[in-house]
Short mmCIF file of C-alpha atoms in Angstrom, two decimals:
data_model
loop_
_atom_site.label_atom_id
_atom_site.label_comp_id
_atom_site.label_asym_id
_atom_site.label_seq_id
_atom_site.Cartn_x
_atom_site.Cartn_y
_atom_site.Cartn_z
CA MET A 1281 12.49 85.59 -33.25
CA PRO A 1282 12.31 86.43 -29.43
CA ASP A 1283 10.65 89.65 -28.22
CA VAL A 1284 13.39 91.88 -27.53
CA TYR A 1285 11.32 94.43 -25.41
CA LYS A 1286 10.06 92.16 -23.25
CA ILE A 1287 13.60 90.90 -22.79
CA MET A 1288 14.20 94.64 -21.90
CA LEU A 1289 11.56 94.51 -19.88
CA ASP A 1290 12.54 91.60 -17.56
CA ALA A 1291 15.82 93.08 -17.39
CA GLU A 1292 14.63 96.11 -15.55
CA LEU A 1293 13.19 94.13 -13.00
CA SER A 1294 16.01 91.69 -12.55
CA LYS A 1295 18.30 95.00 -12.17
CA ALA A 1296 15.94 96.17 -9.36
CA PHE A 1297 15.05 92.96 -7.31
CA ASP A 1298 19.32 92.83 -8.01
CA VAL A 1299 19.80 96.37 -6.18
CA TRP A 1300 17.20 96.14 -3.03
CA SER A 1301 18.52 92.39 -3.01
CA GLY A 1302 21.79 93.98 -1.99
CA TYR A 1303 20.38 96.84 -0.39
CA LEU A 1304 18.30 94.50 2.30
CA ASN A 1305 21.79 92.21 2.49
CA ALA A 1306 23.78 94.95 3.63
CA ARG A 1307 23.87 96.07 7.58
CA THR A 1308 22.84 99.87 7.68
CA GLY A 1309 21.40 100.07 11.29
CA GLU A 1310 18.15 101.37 9.49
CA ASP A 1311 14.89 100.43 10.70
CA PRO A 1312 14.78 97.04 11.27
CA GLN A 1313 10.85 96.81 10.63
CA VAL A 1314 10.62 98.51 7.37
CA ARG A 1315 13.44 96.72 5.94
CA ALA A 1316 11.18 93.87 6.92
CA ARG A 1317 8.75 94.90 4.99
CA LEU A 1318 10.71 95.54 2.14
CA ARG A 1319 12.10 92.64 2.31
CA SER A 1320 8.44 91.50 2.25
CA THR A 1321 7.06 93.14 -0.63
CA LEU A 1322 10.62 91.96 -2.72
CA GLU A 1323 9.93 88.52 -1.86
CA SER A 1324 6.26 89.35 -3.92
CA ALA A 1325 7.53 90.91 -6.01
CA ARG A 1326 9.99 88.11 -7.53
CA VAL A 1327 6.64 85.52 -7.27
CA ALA A 1328 4.62 87.78 -8.73
CA ALA A 1329 7.35 87.94 -11.84
CA ALA A 1330 8.02 84.37 -11.07
CA GLU A 1331 4.48 83.87 -12.03
CA GLY A 1332 4.37 85.60 -15.21
CA ASP A 1333 2.89 88.34 -14.49
CA PRO A 1334 5.55 91.45 -14.18
CA ALA A 1335 3.00 94.59 -13.84
CA SER A 1336 2.50 93.51 -10.39
CA ALA A 1337 6.28 92.93 -9.64
CA ARG A 1338 6.74 96.27 -11.45
CA ALA A 1339 4.36 97.78 -9.22
CA LEU A 1340 5.51 96.04 -6.03
CA VAL A 1341 9.23 97.41 -6.56
CA ALA A 1342 7.91 101.10 -7.05
CA GLU A 1343 5.89 100.35 -3.45
CA MET A 1344 9.17 100.08 -2.04
CA TYR A 1345 10.91 102.94 -3.37
CA ASP A 1346 7.94 105.15 -2.44
CA ASP A 1347 8.27 103.38 1.20
CA ALA A 1348 11.60 103.87 1.81
CA ARG A 1349 11.40 107.42 0.67
CA GLU A 1350 8.15 107.84 3.22
CA ALA A 1351 10.50 106.26 6.15
CA GLY A 1352 13.44 108.38 5.09
CA LEU A 1353 15.70 105.73 4.90
CA PRO A 1354 19.26 107.31 4.03
CA TRP A 1355 20.81 104.42 2.39
CA ALA A 1356 17.68 103.22 0.48
CA PRO A 1357 17.88 102.80 -3.34
CA VAL A 1358 16.14 105.59 -4.86
CA PRO A 1359 15.14 105.02 -8.31
CA PRO A 1360 16.72 105.70 -11.38
CA GLY A 1361 16.13 108.14 -13.61
CA PRO A 1362 15.45 107.26 -17.18
CA CYS A 1363 19.15 107.60 -18.72
CA ALA A 1364 20.37 105.23 -16.22
CA ALA A 1365 17.45 102.74 -16.09
CA ASP A 1366 18.07 101.96 -19.67
CA ARG A 1367 21.48 102.05 -19.44
CA GLN A 1368 21.93 99.81 -16.58
CA ALA A 1369 19.00 97.32 -18.54
CA ARG A 1370 21.32 97.54 -21.46
CA ASP A 1371 23.48 95.50 -19.73
CA TYR A 1372 21.81 93.46 -18.17
CA VAL A 1373 19.83 92.52 -21.82
CA LYS A 1374 23.24 91.95 -23.16
CA ASP A 1375 23.61 88.96 -21.66
CA GLU A 1376 20.69 87.52 -22.23
CA LEU A 1377 20.83 88.61 -25.69
CA ARG A 1378 23.94 86.62 -26.32
CA GLN A 1379 21.68 83.29 -25.81
CA VAL A 1380 18.45 83.93 -27.82
CA LEU A 1381 19.38 85.61 -30.81
CA PRO A 1382 21.53 83.75 -33.62
CA VAL A 1383 24.99 84.40 -34.16
CA HIS A 1384 24.39 85.95 -37.58
CA LEU A 1385 22.32 88.94 -36.43
CA ARG A 1386 24.47 89.63 -33.14
CA GLY A 1387 27.33 90.36 -35.54
CA ASP A 1388 25.04 92.60 -38.08
CA LEU A 1389 23.49 94.12 -34.89
CA ASP A 1390 27.46 94.92 -33.67
CA SER A 1391 28.53 95.93 -36.87
CA ILE A 1392 25.87 98.27 -37.36
CA ALA A 1393 26.38 99.56 -33.62
CA ILE A 1394 29.97 100.40 -34.74
CA TYR A 1395 29.76 102.07 -37.81
CA LEU A 1396 27.20 104.32 -35.62
CA SER A 1397 29.52 104.97 -33.22
CA VAL A 1398 32.14 106.20 -35.63
CA THR A 1399 30.22 108.16 -37.52
CA GLY A 1400 28.81 109.82 -34.98
CA ARG A 1401 32.03 110.62 -32.85
CA ARG A 1402 32.88 112.17 -36.04
CA LEU A 1403 30.26 114.04 -36.28
CA GLN A 1404 30.38 115.43 -32.80
CA THR A 1405 33.95 116.34 -33.12
CA ALA A 1406 33.07 118.32 -36.60
CA PRO A 1407 33.97 121.88 -36.63
CA GLY A 1408 30.80 124.37 -37.25
CA LEU A 1409 28.35 121.99 -36.68
CA ASP A 1410 25.25 124.23 -36.30
CA ALA A 1411 23.00 123.36 -33.53
CA ALA A 1412 20.27 121.84 -35.35
CA SER A 1413 22.44 119.09 -37.03
CA HIS A 1414 23.78 118.77 -33.80
CA GLN A 1415 20.15 118.37 -32.05
CA ASP A 1416 19.49 115.56 -35.73
CA ILE A 1417 23.01 113.40 -34.57
CA LEU A 1418 21.83 112.71 -31.00
CA TYR A 1419 18.06 111.83 -31.84
CA ILE A 1420 19.18 110.01 -35.03
CA SER A 1421 21.75 107.98 -32.81
CA ALA A 1422 18.96 107.89 -29.87
CA ARG A 1423 16.59 106.13 -32.11
CA ALA A 1424 19.70 104.10 -33.57
CA GLY A 1425 20.31 102.53 -30.41
CA MET A 1426 16.75 101.67 -29.94
CA ALA A 1427 16.26 99.52 -33.07
CA LEU A 1428 19.94 97.75 -31.97
CA ASP A 1429 17.81 97.64 -28.33
CA LEU A 1430 15.35 95.96 -29.59
CA ALA A 1431 17.35 93.60 -32.42
CA HIS A 1432 15.85 95.11 -35.77
CA PRO A 1433 18.97 95.56 -37.97
CA THR A 1434 16.68 97.04 -40.73
CA ALA A 1435 15.46 100.23 -38.67
CA ALA A 1436 19.34 100.75 -37.14
CA ARG A 1437 20.59 100.81 -41.18
CA ARG A 1438 17.60 103.12 -41.85
CA GLU A 1439 19.11 105.55 -38.92
CA LEU A 1440 22.90 104.96 -40.10
CA GLU A 1441 22.25 106.12 -43.40
CA ARG A 1442 20.47 109.41 -41.78
CA LEU A 1443 23.51 109.74 -40.07
CA LYS A 1444 25.63 109.55 -42.91
CA ALA A 1445 23.54 111.48 -45.03
CA ILE A 1446 24.47 114.39 -42.20
CA ALA A 1447 27.74 113.46 -42.33
CA ARG A 1448 27.73 114.05 -45.97
CA ARG A 1449 26.08 117.70 -45.69
CA CYS A 1450 28.63 118.06 -43.36
CA GLY A 1451 31.53 117.50 -45.38
CA VAL A 1452 32.54 114.54 -42.78
CA GLU A 1453 33.83 111.33 -43.52
CA PRO A 1454 30.91 108.97 -42.53
#
């Protein structure tokens, strides 16, 4: 079984490399010396990642964000928030997982994701849902999403069952 968490971390790094490459290849008219320094740092980060040192690569990418902010480059990328970073990384991970996960596991994960989506949507639109139940739904859905992201169908099914229990308690057909 592949290390899906490592794939997620690699995807975050790949996304950052792509964002910075796109920015540095654009003609923005910003300070050429700062951009040259950023280009050099990006290349060092790529080398570190290729040599199996993702921690150094991540540190270099973080340094790039800081350098761009300190230099006042208005068009430079800004670090994405946690939610946006996860969403962006998931787009990259989907492609990678399709190549490394067995077909039956991908199908199982996709099936669970559909059930989670439908059940969650039904619960979100249920009339008279109290704040505590709403918070439970969001929390359980997030846990299920993490389990799916890490290709862990057992944990995702467990969270789906918890969501179905809330649905039954609220009188919503799961």
